mmCIF file of C-alpha atoms in Angstrom:
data_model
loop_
_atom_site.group_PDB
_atom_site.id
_atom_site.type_symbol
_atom_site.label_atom_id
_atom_site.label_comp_id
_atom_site.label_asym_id
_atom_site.label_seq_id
_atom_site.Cartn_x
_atom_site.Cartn_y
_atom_site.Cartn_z
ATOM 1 C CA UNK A 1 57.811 -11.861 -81.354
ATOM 2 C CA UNK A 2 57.476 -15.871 -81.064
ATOM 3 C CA UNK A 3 60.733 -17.149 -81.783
ATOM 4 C CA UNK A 4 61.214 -20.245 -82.862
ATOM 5 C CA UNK A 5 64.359 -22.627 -83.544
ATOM 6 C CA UNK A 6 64.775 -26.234 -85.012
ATOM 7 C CA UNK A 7 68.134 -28.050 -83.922
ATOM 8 C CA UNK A 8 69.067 -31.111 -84.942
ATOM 9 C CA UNK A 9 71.111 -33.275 -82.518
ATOM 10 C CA UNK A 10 73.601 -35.640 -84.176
ATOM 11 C CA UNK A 11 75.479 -38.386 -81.968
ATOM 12 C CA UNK A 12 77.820 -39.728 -84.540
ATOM 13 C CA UNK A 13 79.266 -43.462 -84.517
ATOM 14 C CA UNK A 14 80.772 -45.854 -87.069
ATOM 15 C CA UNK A 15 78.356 -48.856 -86.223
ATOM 16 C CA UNK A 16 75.102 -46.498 -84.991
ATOM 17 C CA UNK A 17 74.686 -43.020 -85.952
ATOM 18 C CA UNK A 18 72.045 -40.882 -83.379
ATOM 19 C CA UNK A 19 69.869 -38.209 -84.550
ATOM 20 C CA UNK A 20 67.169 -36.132 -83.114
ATOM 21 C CA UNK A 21 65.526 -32.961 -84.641
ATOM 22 C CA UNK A 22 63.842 -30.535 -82.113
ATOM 23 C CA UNK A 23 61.921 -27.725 -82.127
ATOM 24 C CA UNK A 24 62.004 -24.536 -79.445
ATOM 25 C CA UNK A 25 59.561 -21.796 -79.149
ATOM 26 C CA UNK A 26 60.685 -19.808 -75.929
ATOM 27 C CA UNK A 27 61.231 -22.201 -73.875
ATOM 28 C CA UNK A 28 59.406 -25.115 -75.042
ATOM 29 C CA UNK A 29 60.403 -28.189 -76.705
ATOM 30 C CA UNK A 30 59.200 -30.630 -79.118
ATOM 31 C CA UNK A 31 60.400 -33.665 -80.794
ATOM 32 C CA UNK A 32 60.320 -33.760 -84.591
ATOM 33 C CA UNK A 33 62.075 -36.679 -85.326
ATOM 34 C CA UNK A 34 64.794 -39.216 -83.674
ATOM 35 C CA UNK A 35 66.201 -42.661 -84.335
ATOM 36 C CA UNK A 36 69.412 -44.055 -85.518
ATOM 37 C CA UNK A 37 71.162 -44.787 -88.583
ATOM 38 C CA UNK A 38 72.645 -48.450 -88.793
ATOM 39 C CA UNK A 39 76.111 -48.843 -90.298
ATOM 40 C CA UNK A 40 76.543 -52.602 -89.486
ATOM 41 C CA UNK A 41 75.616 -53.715 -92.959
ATOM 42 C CA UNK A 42 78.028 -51.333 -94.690
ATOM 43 C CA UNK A 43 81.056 -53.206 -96.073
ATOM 44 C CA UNK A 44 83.864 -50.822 -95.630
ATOM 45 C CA UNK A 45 84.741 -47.575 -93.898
ATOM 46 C CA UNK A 46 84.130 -45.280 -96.565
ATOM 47 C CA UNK A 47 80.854 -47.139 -97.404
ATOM 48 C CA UNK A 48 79.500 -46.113 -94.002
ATOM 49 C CA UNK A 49 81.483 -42.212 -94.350
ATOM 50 C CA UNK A 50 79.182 -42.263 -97.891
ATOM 51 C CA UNK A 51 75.803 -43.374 -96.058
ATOM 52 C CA UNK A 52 76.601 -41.243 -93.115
ATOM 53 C CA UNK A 53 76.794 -38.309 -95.104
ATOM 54 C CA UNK A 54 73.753 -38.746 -97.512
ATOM 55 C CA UNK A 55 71.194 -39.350 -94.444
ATOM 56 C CA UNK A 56 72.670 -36.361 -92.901
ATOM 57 C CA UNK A 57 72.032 -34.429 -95.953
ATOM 58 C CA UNK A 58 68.552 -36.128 -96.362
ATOM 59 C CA UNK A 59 67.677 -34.660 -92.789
ATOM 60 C CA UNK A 60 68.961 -31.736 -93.035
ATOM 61 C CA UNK A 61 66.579 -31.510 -96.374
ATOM 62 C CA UNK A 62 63.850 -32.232 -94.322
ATOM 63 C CA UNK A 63 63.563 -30.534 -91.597
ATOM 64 C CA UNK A 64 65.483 -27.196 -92.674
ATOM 65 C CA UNK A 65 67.384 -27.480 -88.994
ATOM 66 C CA UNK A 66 68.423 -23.493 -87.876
ATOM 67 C CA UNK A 67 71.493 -24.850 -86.258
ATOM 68 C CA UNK A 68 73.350 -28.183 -85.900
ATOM 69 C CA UNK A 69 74.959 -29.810 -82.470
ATOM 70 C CA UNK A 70 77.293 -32.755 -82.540
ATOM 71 C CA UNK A 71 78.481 -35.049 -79.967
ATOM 72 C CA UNK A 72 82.133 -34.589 -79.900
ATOM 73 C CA UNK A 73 84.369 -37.320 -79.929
ATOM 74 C CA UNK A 74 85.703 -38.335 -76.529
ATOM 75 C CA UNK A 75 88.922 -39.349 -75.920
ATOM 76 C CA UNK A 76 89.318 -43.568 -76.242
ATOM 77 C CA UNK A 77 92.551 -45.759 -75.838
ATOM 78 C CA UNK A 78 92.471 -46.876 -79.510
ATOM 79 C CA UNK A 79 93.832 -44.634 -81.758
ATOM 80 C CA UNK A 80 92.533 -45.796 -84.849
ATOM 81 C CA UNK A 81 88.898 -46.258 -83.139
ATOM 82 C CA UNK A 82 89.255 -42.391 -83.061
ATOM 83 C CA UNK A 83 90.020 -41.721 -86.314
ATOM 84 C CA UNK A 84 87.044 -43.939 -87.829
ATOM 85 C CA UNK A 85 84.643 -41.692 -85.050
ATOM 86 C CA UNK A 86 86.194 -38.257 -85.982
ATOM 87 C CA UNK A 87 86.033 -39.235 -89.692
ATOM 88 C CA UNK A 88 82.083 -40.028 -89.233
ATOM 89 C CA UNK A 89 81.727 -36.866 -87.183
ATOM 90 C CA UNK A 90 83.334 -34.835 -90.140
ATOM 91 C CA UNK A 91 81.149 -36.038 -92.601
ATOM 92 C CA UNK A 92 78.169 -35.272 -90.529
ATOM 93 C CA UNK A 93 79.704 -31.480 -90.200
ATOM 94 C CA UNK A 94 80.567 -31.458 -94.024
ATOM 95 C CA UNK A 95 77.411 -32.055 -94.611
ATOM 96 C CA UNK A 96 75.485 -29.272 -92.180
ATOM 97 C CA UNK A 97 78.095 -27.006 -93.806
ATOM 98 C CA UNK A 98 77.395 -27.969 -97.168
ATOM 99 C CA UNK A 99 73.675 -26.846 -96.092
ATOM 100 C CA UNK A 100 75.086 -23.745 -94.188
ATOM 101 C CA UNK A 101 73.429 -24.785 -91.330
ATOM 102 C CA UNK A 102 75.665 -23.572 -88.170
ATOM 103 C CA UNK A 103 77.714 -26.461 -86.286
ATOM 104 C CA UNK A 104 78.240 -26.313 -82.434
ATOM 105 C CA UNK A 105 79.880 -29.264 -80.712
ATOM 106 C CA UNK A 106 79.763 -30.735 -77.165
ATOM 107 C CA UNK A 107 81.920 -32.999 -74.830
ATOM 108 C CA UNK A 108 79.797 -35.924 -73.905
ATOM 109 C CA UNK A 109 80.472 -34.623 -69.990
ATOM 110 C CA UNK A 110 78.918 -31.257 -70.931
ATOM 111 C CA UNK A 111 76.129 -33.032 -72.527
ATOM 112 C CA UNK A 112 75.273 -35.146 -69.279
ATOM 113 C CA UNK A 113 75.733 -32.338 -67.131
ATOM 114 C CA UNK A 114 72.974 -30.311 -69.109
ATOM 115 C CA UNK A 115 70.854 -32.928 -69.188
ATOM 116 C CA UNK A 116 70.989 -34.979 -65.989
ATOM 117 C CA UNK A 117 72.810 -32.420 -63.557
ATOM 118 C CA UNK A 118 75.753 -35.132 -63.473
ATOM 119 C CA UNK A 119 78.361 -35.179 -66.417
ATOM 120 C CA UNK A 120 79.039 -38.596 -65.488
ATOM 121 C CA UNK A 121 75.635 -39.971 -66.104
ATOM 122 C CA UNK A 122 75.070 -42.898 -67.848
ATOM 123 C CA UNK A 123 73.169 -43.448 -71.236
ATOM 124 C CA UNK A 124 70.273 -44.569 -69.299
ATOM 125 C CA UNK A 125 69.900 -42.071 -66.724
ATOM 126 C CA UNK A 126 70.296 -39.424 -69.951
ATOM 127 C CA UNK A 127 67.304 -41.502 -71.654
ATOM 128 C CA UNK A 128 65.356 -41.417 -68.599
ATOM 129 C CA UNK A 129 65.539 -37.646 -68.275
ATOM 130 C CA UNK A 130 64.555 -36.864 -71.547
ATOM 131 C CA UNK A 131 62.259 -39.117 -71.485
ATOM 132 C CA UNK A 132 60.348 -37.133 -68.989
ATOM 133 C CA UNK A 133 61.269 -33.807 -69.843
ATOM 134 C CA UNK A 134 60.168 -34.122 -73.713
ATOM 135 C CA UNK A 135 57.468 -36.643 -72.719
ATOM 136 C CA UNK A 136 58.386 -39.706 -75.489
ATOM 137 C CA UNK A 137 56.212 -42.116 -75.143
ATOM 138 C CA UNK A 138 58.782 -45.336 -75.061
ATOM 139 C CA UNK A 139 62.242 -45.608 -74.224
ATOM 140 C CA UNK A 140 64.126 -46.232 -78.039
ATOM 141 C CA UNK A 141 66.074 -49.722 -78.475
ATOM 142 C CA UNK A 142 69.240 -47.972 -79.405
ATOM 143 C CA UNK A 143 70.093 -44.752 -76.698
ATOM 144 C CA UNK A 144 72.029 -43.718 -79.407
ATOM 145 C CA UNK A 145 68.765 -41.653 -80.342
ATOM 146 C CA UNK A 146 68.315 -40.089 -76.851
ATOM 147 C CA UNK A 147 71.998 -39.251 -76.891
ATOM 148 C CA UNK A 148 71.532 -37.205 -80.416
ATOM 149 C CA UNK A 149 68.229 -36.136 -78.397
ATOM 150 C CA UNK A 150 70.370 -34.915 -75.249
ATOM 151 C CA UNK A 151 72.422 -32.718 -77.799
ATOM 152 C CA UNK A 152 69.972 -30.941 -79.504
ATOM 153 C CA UNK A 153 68.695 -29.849 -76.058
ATOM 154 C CA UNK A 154 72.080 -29.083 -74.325
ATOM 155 C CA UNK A 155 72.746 -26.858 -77.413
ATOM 156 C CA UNK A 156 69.075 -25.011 -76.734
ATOM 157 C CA UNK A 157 69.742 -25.134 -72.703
ATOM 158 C CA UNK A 158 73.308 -23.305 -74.152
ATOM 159 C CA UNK A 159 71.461 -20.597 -76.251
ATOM 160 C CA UNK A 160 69.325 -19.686 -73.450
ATOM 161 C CA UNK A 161 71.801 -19.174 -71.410
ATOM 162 C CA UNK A 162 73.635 -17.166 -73.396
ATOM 163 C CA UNK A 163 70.383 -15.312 -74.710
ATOM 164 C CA UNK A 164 69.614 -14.540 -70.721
ATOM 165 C CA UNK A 165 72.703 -13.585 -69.779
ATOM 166 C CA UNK A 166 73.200 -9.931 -68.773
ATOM 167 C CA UNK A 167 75.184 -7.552 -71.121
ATOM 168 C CA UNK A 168 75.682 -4.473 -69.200
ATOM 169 C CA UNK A 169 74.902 -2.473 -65.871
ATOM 170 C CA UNK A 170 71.632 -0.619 -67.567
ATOM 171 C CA UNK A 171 70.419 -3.931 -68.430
ATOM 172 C CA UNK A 172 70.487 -5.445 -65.081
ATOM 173 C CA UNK A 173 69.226 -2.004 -63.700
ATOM 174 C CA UNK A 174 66.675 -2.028 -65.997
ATOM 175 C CA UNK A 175 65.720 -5.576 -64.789
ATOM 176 C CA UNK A 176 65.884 -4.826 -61.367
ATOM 177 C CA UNK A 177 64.507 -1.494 -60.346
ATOM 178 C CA UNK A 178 63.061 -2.428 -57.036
ATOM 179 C CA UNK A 179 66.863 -3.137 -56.088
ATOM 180 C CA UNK A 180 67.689 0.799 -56.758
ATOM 181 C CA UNK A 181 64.993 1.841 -53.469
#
C-alpha cells in the first residue's frame, strides 16, 4: 500500500511568515508549494495576527495538509519580541486546529540538526541542503521559505523514524533471521 502524506511546514514571524507544503510517498519528497507571507505593510499587531491567520487557513484549504509542523519559538532577550512571535505562532496553530489538521512543533536546533547534521547551522547552510536534497531550482530571496521548508521535512525525517523504529523482540527477530543461525 503506497502511502502518501502532505505536511505543511510553517516558520512563523511577525514581519515574514515561512511556509512550505510537501508531499511524501515512502520516502520521497516533493515540493508543492513555498514562499513567504509579508507582514511589513500591516499597520498594527492584530492586523498582521488577522492576515496571518486567514493565509494559513487559505493554505490549509488548498492543499488539504495531513499534518502541520511549526517552528517553535526560540528563546530571545526581548520579552515582548516573544510574545508578538508566540502570538503569530498561535494563530497559525488555531488555525490548523480549526481545520483539524494535527500540529507538531520543533526547536529551531532540532530542525538544523535534521536537516544539516549540525543544530547550529545557519539559514544558509539549511537553504543549501534543501536545496539539493528537494532539488529547487533557485535559492528563494527570503530563507524564511526554506526554513518553513526544513520543517515540513524534519517532521517527515521524525515520522520515519518513529514508523521504523522496532516495537518488540518478534519484530526485530522477524527482521533479522539470519542473526538466529
Amino acid at each position: 500500500m503506497l502511502q502518501e502524506r502532505i505536511i505543511i511546514g510553517i516558520d512563523p514571524g511577525t514581519l515574514v511568515m515561512g511556509y512550505g507544503v510537501i508531499k511524501v510517498v515512502r520516502q520521497q519528497f516533493s515540493v508543492l508549494q513555498y514562499g513567504v507571507l509579508n507582514l511589513h505593510q500591516c499597520a498594527s499587531h492584530a492586523l498582521k495576527l488577522q492576515k496571518i491567520f486567514k493565509y494559513t487557513l487559505e493554505i490549509l484549504d488548498e492543499f488539504t495538509p495531513d499534518e502541520a509542523a511549526l517552528e517553535a519559538p526560540f528563546y530571545g532577550k526581548n520579552p515582548q519580541s516573544m510574545l508578538k512571535l508566540g502570538r503569530a505562532q498561535g494563530v497559525a496553530m488555531a488555525a490548523a486546529l480549526m481545520r483539524e489538521v494535527p500540529i507538531t512543533e520543533y526547536a529551531p536546533c532540532k530542525i538544523k540538526q535534521a536537516i544539516t547534521g549540525n543544530g547550529q547551522a545557519s539559514k544558509e547552510q539549511v537553504a543549501h541542503m534543501l536545496m539539493s536534497l528537494l532539488q529547487l531550482q533557485s535559492m528563494p530571496e527570503k530563507l524564511d521559505a526554506t526554513d518553513a521548508l526544513a520543517v515540513a521535512v524534519c517532521h517527515a525525517y521524525q515520522k520515519q523514524s518513529l514508523n521504523t523504529r522496532l516495537t518488540s523482540w518478534k519484530q526485530f527477530v522477524q527482521k533479522n533471521p539470519a542473526l538466529l543461525a
